[in-house]
Amino acid sequence: MKKLFFSALACVVFAGSAFASNEVVSENSQISENLLKKEDPCQLTVRVYSVDRSGVYTLVEIGGHSVDKSGSACSEWSTGIIKEYESRWPGHKVTHELVSN
């Protein structure tokens, strides 16, 4: 009986934690991904989300890019790619993750 009670309590706590975040991400409607070359030292992942009036985020595009650059050249290259996404998707939230070795 104790195990059943704690299992039920754990389920309720876990389900309740899902409501703690305001951000809801829906299913992908389009994924466009260039192949990342693991040997390239500069790798960029860009995600584009649409946001509806109730604050629900829907992932609409993912882009993966890599280039054989490092340091400030990598940063300049990634800034250009991010600006391209922002100009193609006005009014959307564009996020990115840059890995530079």
PDB file of C-alpha atoms in Angstrom:
ATOM      1  CA  MET A   1       0.000   0.000   0.000  1.00  0.00           C
ATOM      2  CA  LYS A   2       2.868   2.372   0.839  1.00  0.00           C
ATOM      3  CA  LYS A   3       4.518   1.678  -2.521  1.00  0.00           C
ATOM      4  CA  LEU A   4       1.281   2.403  -4.363  1.00  0.00           C
ATOM      5  CA  PHE A   5       0.835   5.663  -2.456  1.00  0.00           C
ATOM      6  CA  PHE A   6       4.391   6.838  -3.176  1.00  0.00           C
ATOM      7  CA  SER A   7       4.108   5.802  -6.822  1.00  0.00           C
ATOM      8  CA  ALA A   8       0.909   7.805  -7.193  1.00  0.00           C
ATOM      9  CA  LEU A   9       2.487  10.762  -5.382  1.00  0.00           C
ATOM     10  CA  ALA A  10       5.536  10.623  -7.656  1.00  0.00           C
ATOM     11  CA  CYS A  11       3.291  10.633 -10.736  1.00  0.00           C
ATOM     12  CA  VAL A  12       1.391  13.676  -9.486  1.00  0.00           C
ATOM     13  CA  VAL A  13       4.615  15.551  -8.659  1.00  0.00           C
ATOM     14  CA  PHE A  14       6.130  14.672 -12.041  1.00  0.00           C
ATOM     15  CA  ALA A  15       2.983  15.705 -13.913  1.00  0.00           C
ATOM     16  CA  GLY A  16       2.783  18.935 -11.929  1.00  0.00           C
ATOM     17  CA  SER A  17       6.360  19.857 -12.804  1.00  0.00           C
ATOM     18  CA  ALA A  18       5.353  19.993 -16.465  1.00  0.00           C
ATOM     19  CA  PHE A  19       3.182  23.020 -15.708  1.00  0.00           C
ATOM     20  CA  ALA A  20       6.030  24.931 -14.044  1.00  0.00           C
ATOM     21  CA  SER A  21       7.392  26.185 -17.366  1.00  0.00           C
ATOM     22  CA  ASN A  22       5.612  28.860 -19.406  1.00  0.00           C
ATOM     23  CA  GLU A  23       7.327  27.672 -22.544  1.00  0.00           C
ATOM     24  CA  VAL A  24       5.568  24.977 -24.566  1.00  0.00           C
ATOM     25  CA  VAL A  25       7.186  23.595 -27.695  1.00  0.00           C
ATOM     26  CA  SER A  26       4.975  21.894 -30.260  1.00  0.00           C
ATOM     27  CA  GLU A  27       5.850  19.431 -32.986  1.00  0.00           C
ATOM     28  CA  ASN A  28       8.303  20.308 -35.776  1.00  0.00           C
ATOM     29  CA  SER A  29       6.624  21.430 -38.980  1.00  0.00           C
ATOM     30  CA  GLN A  30       9.793  21.696 -41.034  1.00  0.00           C
ATOM     31  CA  ILE A  31      13.340  20.542 -40.410  1.00  0.00           C
ATOM     32  CA  SER A  32      16.079  21.746 -42.721  1.00  0.00           C
ATOM     33  CA  GLU A  33      19.473  20.556 -41.567  1.00  0.00           C
ATOM     34  CA  ASN A  34      22.856  20.714 -43.242  1.00  0.00           C
ATOM     35  CA  LEU A  35      25.197  17.935 -42.235  1.00  0.00           C
ATOM     36  CA  LEU A  36      27.529  18.936 -39.463  1.00  0.00           C
ATOM     37  CA  LYS A  37      31.081  17.810 -40.020  1.00  0.00           C
ATOM     38  CA  LYS A  38      32.430  16.733 -36.656  1.00  0.00           C
ATOM     39  CA  GLU A  39      35.992  17.569 -37.678  1.00  0.00           C
ATOM     40  CA  ASP A  40      35.124  21.232 -38.314  1.00  0.00           C
ATOM     41  CA  PRO A  41      36.045  23.387 -35.305  1.00  0.00           C
ATOM     42  CA  CYS A  42      33.144  25.841 -35.760  1.00  0.00           C
ATOM     43  CA  GLN A  43      29.634  24.362 -35.518  1.00  0.00           C
ATOM     44  CA  LEU A  44      26.384  26.305 -35.364  1.00  0.00           C
ATOM     45  CA  THR A  45      22.855  25.083 -34.683  1.00  0.00           C
ATOM     46  CA  VAL A  46      20.016  27.543 -35.310  1.00  0.00           C
ATOM     47  CA  ARG A  47      16.405  26.988 -34.243  1.00  0.00           C
ATOM     48  CA  VAL A  48      13.433  29.071 -35.373  1.00  0.00           C
ATOM     49  CA  TYR A  49      10.231  29.156 -33.302  1.00  0.00           C
ATOM     50  CA  SER A  50       6.870  30.743 -33.925  1.00  0.00           C
ATOM     51  CA  VAL A  51       5.142  32.047 -30.810  1.00  0.00           C
ATOM     52  CA  ASP A  52       1.349  32.280 -30.628  1.00  0.00           C
ATOM     53  CA  ARG A  53      -0.671  34.720 -28.508  1.00  0.00           C
ATOM     54  CA  SER A  54      -0.812  32.351 -25.553  1.00  0.00           C
ATOM     55  CA  GLY A  55       2.992  32.009 -25.485  1.00  0.00           C
ATOM     56  CA  VAL A  56       3.193  28.547 -27.049  1.00  0.00           C
ATOM     57  CA  TYR A  57       6.443  28.019 -28.968  1.00  0.00           C
ATOM     58  CA  THR A  58       6.320  25.896 -32.130  1.00  0.00           C
ATOM     59  CA  LEU A  59       9.612  24.787 -33.665  1.00  0.00           C
ATOM     60  CA  VAL A  60       9.428  25.560 -37.389  1.00  0.00           C
ATOM     61  CA  GLU A  61      13.019  25.057 -38.551  1.00  0.00           C
ATOM     62  CA  ILE A  62      16.346  23.657 -37.367  1.00  0.00           C
ATOM     63  CA  GLY A  63      19.539  24.402 -39.247  1.00  0.00           C
ATOM     64  CA  GLY A  64      22.940  22.837 -38.649  1.00  0.00           C
ATOM     65  CA  HIS A  65      26.042  24.458 -40.119  1.00  0.00           C
ATOM     66  CA  SER A  66      29.778  23.877 -39.786  1.00  0.00           C
ATOM     67  CA  VAL A  67      32.908  25.469 -41.193  1.00  0.00           C
ATOM     68  CA  ASP A  68      36.661  25.104 -40.814  1.00  0.00           C
ATOM     69  CA  LYS A  69      37.242  28.403 -38.968  1.00  0.00           C
ATOM     70  CA  SER A  70      38.124  29.337 -35.415  1.00  0.00           C
ATOM     71  CA  GLY A  71      38.250  32.350 -33.125  1.00  0.00           C
ATOM     72  CA  SER A  72      36.887  35.641 -34.435  1.00  0.00           C
ATOM     73  CA  ALA A  73      36.460  34.198 -37.958  1.00  0.00           C
ATOM     74  CA  CYS A  74      34.061  31.606 -36.498  1.00  0.00           C
ATOM     75  CA  SER A  75      32.160  34.307 -34.615  1.00  0.00           C
ATOM     76  CA  GLU A  76      31.832  36.537 -37.693  1.00  0.00           C
ATOM     77  CA  TRP A  77      30.701  33.576 -39.831  1.00  0.00           C
ATOM     78  CA  SER A  78      28.056  32.542 -37.283  1.00  0.00           C
ATOM     79  CA  THR A  79      26.759  36.115 -36.916  1.00  0.00           C
ATOM     80  CA  GLY A  80      26.135  36.220 -40.675  1.00  0.00           C
ATOM     81  CA  ILE A  81      24.228  32.915 -40.612  1.00  0.00           C
ATOM     82  CA  ILE A  82      22.090  34.049 -37.656  1.00  0.00           C
ATOM     83  CA  LYS A  83      21.234  37.341 -39.410  1.00  0.00           C
ATOM     84  CA  GLU A  84      20.159  35.348 -42.499  1.00  0.00           C
ATOM     85  CA  TYR A  85      17.724  33.320 -40.364  1.00  0.00           C
ATOM     86  CA  GLU A  86      16.382  36.471 -38.675  1.00  0.00           C
ATOM     87  CA  SER A  87      15.749  38.129 -42.048  1.00  0.00           C
ATOM     88  CA  ARG A  88      14.071  34.990 -43.458  1.00  0.00           C
ATOM     89  CA  TRP A  89      11.851  34.575 -40.371  1.00  0.00           C
ATOM     90  CA  PRO A  90      10.725  38.071 -39.244  1.00  0.00           C
ATOM     91  CA  GLY A  91       8.521  38.000 -36.149  1.00  0.00           C
ATOM     92  CA  HIS A  92       9.856  34.584 -35.070  1.00  0.00           C
ATOM     93  CA  LYS A  93      12.186  33.721 -32.188  1.00  0.00           C
ATOM     94  CA  VAL A  94      15.602  32.660 -33.510  1.00  0.00           C
ATOM     95  CA  THR A  95      17.933  30.875 -31.086  1.00  0.00           C
ATOM     96  CA  HIS A  96      21.399  29.502 -31.700  1.00  0.00           C
ATOM     97  CA  GLU A  97      24.131  27.365 -30.198  1.00  0.00           C
ATOM     98  CA  LEU A  98      27.735  27.903 -31.293  1.00  0.00           C
ATOM     99  CA  VAL A  99      30.512  25.410 -30.583  1.00  0.00           C
ATOM    100  CA  SER A 100      34.029  26.537 -31.435  1.00  0.00           C
ATOM    101  CA  ASN A 101      37.126  24.462 -30.745  1.00  0.00           C
TER     102      ASN A 101
END
